[in-house]
Amino acid sequence: MRRPRTLRSPRLGATLVAIATRPHLWITAASAMRRLVPYRWWTRAPFLPLPHRDYVRFRLLTAVGSEADAAAEPSDLIQWLEWCRRWPAAVAVRT
């Protein structure tokens, strides 16, 4: 099976740079990673704290549309993290 395009090195590097240059998103990114990384990830290959491939594929499909076009850009992740950061405040206003 082919690896999802979201996990290739050049895109991963660009994504890490995009997050590193936005300190206001560091806590949000760490919190999201904590929620998405499988429990005891270090006990299974590839021994990296990555979300399950099926979950990533599903999220890309629902975000982008067709599976052929499912390729996340660093700007997509930044936009999602910004949304995650604003979400608690948006919910608190409505309740």
PDB file of C-alpha atoms in Angstrom:
ATOM      1  CA  MET A   1       0.000   0.000   0.000  1.00  0.00           C
ATOM      2  CA  ARG A   2       1.258   3.452  -0.904  1.00  0.00           C
ATOM      3  CA  ARG A   3       1.960   5.894   1.929  1.00  0.00           C
ATOM      4  CA  PRO A   4      -0.429   8.854   2.122  1.00  0.00           C
ATOM      5  CA  ARG A   5       1.003  11.989   0.579  1.00  0.00           C
ATOM      6  CA  THR A   6       0.505  13.822   3.868  1.00  0.00           C
ATOM      7  CA  LEU A   7       3.423  12.011   5.483  1.00  0.00           C
ATOM      8  CA  ARG A   8       6.125  12.758   2.905  1.00  0.00           C
ATOM      9  CA  SER A   9       9.188  14.579   4.158  1.00  0.00           C
ATOM     10  CA  PRO A  10       9.113  17.849   2.142  1.00  0.00           C
ATOM     11  CA  ARG A  11       5.525  18.569   3.105  1.00  0.00           C
ATOM     12  CA  LEU A  12       6.159  17.553   6.706  1.00  0.00           C
ATOM     13  CA  GLY A  13       9.124  19.918   6.880  1.00  0.00           C
ATOM     14  CA  ALA A  14       7.089  22.799   5.458  1.00  0.00           C
ATOM     15  CA  THR A  15       4.319  22.045   7.940  1.00  0.00           C
ATOM     16  CA  LEU A  16       6.714  22.046  10.887  1.00  0.00           C
ATOM     17  CA  VAL A  17       8.156  25.384   9.750  1.00  0.00           C
ATOM     18  CA  ALA A  18       4.654  26.819   9.364  1.00  0.00           C
ATOM     19  CA  ILE A  19       3.783  25.831  12.931  1.00  0.00           C
ATOM     20  CA  ALA A  20       7.166  26.865  14.352  1.00  0.00           C
ATOM     21  CA  THR A  21       6.703  30.397  13.016  1.00  0.00           C
ATOM     22  CA  ARG A  22       3.360  30.777  14.810  1.00  0.00           C
ATOM     23  CA  PRO A  23       3.997  30.555  18.575  1.00  0.00           C
ATOM     24  CA  HIS A  24       0.335  31.333  19.346  1.00  0.00           C
ATOM     25  CA  LEU A  25      -0.527  27.909  17.848  1.00  0.00           C
ATOM     26  CA  TRP A  26       2.062  25.819  19.722  1.00  0.00           C
ATOM     27  CA  ILE A  27      -0.215  24.891  22.626  1.00  0.00           C
ATOM     28  CA  THR A  28      -3.111  24.196  20.255  1.00  0.00           C
ATOM     29  CA  ALA A  29      -0.906  21.969  18.075  1.00  0.00           C
ATOM     30  CA  ALA A  30       0.418  20.072  21.102  1.00  0.00           C
ATOM     31  CA  SER A  31      -3.098  19.573  22.413  1.00  0.00           C
ATOM     32  CA  ALA A  32      -4.352  18.341  19.029  1.00  0.00           C
ATOM     33  CA  MET A  33      -1.414  15.971  18.707  1.00  0.00           C
ATOM     34  CA  ARG A  34      -2.075  14.585  22.188  1.00  0.00           C
ATOM     35  CA  ARG A  35      -5.677  13.835  21.197  1.00  0.00           C
ATOM     36  CA  LEU A  36      -4.869  12.340  17.774  1.00  0.00           C
ATOM     37  CA  VAL A  37      -1.856  10.174  18.582  1.00  0.00           C
ATOM     38  CA  PRO A  38      -2.744   6.557  19.375  1.00  0.00           C
ATOM     39  CA  TYR A  39      -2.319   5.308  22.923  1.00  0.00           C
ATOM     40  CA  ARG A  40       1.105   3.701  23.507  1.00  0.00           C
ATOM     41  CA  TRP A  41       2.294   4.690  20.015  1.00  0.00           C
ATOM     42  CA  TRP A  42       5.879   3.795  20.928  1.00  0.00           C
ATOM     43  CA  THR A  43       5.024   0.068  21.124  1.00  0.00           C
ATOM     44  CA  ARG A  44       4.078  -0.253  17.416  1.00  0.00           C
ATOM     45  CA  ALA A  45       6.004   0.373  14.206  1.00  0.00           C
ATOM     46  CA  PRO A  46       6.839   2.903  12.842  1.00  0.00           C
ATOM     47  CA  PHE A  47       7.429   4.065  16.466  1.00  0.00           C
ATOM     48  CA  LEU A  48       6.364   7.635  15.675  1.00  0.00           C
ATOM     49  CA  PRO A  49       3.565   9.662  17.261  1.00  0.00           C
ATOM     50  CA  LEU A  50       1.380   9.758  14.139  1.00  0.00           C
ATOM     51  CA  PRO A  51      -2.411   9.552  13.889  1.00  0.00           C
ATOM     52  CA  HIS A  52      -3.807   6.372  12.357  1.00  0.00           C
ATOM     53  CA  ARG A  53      -3.614   6.402   8.532  1.00  0.00           C
ATOM     54  CA  ASP A  54      -7.292   5.591   8.120  1.00  0.00           C
ATOM     55  CA  TYR A  55      -8.208   8.586  10.272  1.00  0.00           C
ATOM     56  CA  VAL A  56      -5.917  10.895   8.277  1.00  0.00           C
ATOM     57  CA  ARG A  57      -7.328   9.571   4.994  1.00  0.00           C
ATOM     58  CA  PHE A  58     -10.908  10.100   6.235  1.00  0.00           C
ATOM     59  CA  ARG A  59     -10.206  13.645   7.444  1.00  0.00           C
ATOM     60  CA  LEU A  60      -8.513  14.573   4.157  1.00  0.00           C
ATOM     61  CA  LEU A  61     -11.378  13.091   2.177  1.00  0.00           C
ATOM     62  CA  THR A  62     -13.958  15.062   4.151  1.00  0.00           C
ATOM     63  CA  ALA A  63     -11.902  18.263   4.000  1.00  0.00           C
ATOM     64  CA  VAL A  64     -10.704  18.178   0.389  1.00  0.00           C
ATOM     65  CA  GLY A  65     -13.279  16.075  -1.410  1.00  0.00           C
ATOM     66  CA  SER A  66     -12.174  13.364  -3.793  1.00  0.00           C
ATOM     67  CA  GLU A  67      -9.477  10.905  -2.814  1.00  0.00           C
ATOM     68  CA  ALA A  68      -7.443  11.795  -5.911  1.00  0.00           C
ATOM     69  CA  ASP A  69      -7.126  15.384  -4.672  1.00  0.00           C
ATOM     70  CA  ALA A  70      -6.524  14.494  -1.025  1.00  0.00           C
ATOM     71  CA  ALA A  71      -3.326  16.359  -0.320  1.00  0.00           C
ATOM     72  CA  ALA A  72      -3.097  18.691   2.626  1.00  0.00           C
ATOM     73  CA  GLU A  73      -1.038  21.839   2.394  1.00  0.00           C
ATOM     74  CA  PRO A  74       0.630  23.431   5.420  1.00  0.00           C
ATOM     75  CA  SER A  75      -1.861  26.293   5.124  1.00  0.00           C
ATOM     76  CA  ASP A  76      -4.699  23.765   5.592  1.00  0.00           C
ATOM     77  CA  LEU A  77      -3.206  22.629   8.893  1.00  0.00           C
ATOM     78  CA  ILE A  78      -2.658  26.211  10.061  1.00  0.00           C
ATOM     79  CA  GLN A  79      -6.255  27.074   9.201  1.00  0.00           C
ATOM     80  CA  TRP A  80      -7.497  24.019  11.125  1.00  0.00           C
ATOM     81  CA  LEU A  81      -5.329  24.867  14.151  1.00  0.00           C
ATOM     82  CA  GLU A  82      -6.643  28.440  14.105  1.00  0.00           C
ATOM     83  CA  TRP A  83     -10.179  27.026  14.081  1.00  0.00           C
ATOM     84  CA  CYS A  84      -9.342  24.674  16.984  1.00  0.00           C
ATOM     85  CA  ARG A  85      -7.912  27.599  18.920  1.00  0.00           C
ATOM     86  CA  ARG A  86     -11.077  29.695  18.460  1.00  0.00           C
ATOM     87  CA  TRP A  87     -13.563  26.862  19.010  1.00  0.00           C
ATOM     88  CA  PRO A  88     -13.837  26.944  22.843  1.00  0.00           C
ATOM     89  CA  ALA A  89     -14.529  30.686  22.795  1.00  0.00           C
ATOM     90  CA  ALA A  90     -17.156  30.296  20.063  1.00  0.00           C
ATOM     91  CA  VAL A  91     -18.955  27.595  22.058  1.00  0.00           C
ATOM     92  CA  ALA A  92     -18.837  29.601  25.288  1.00  0.00           C
ATOM     93  CA  VAL A  93     -20.504  32.588  23.627  1.00  0.00           C
ATOM     94  CA  ARG A  94     -23.449  30.501  22.407  1.00  0.00           C
ATOM     95  CA  THR A  95     -24.221  28.774  25.714  1.00  0.00           C
TER      96      THR A  95
END
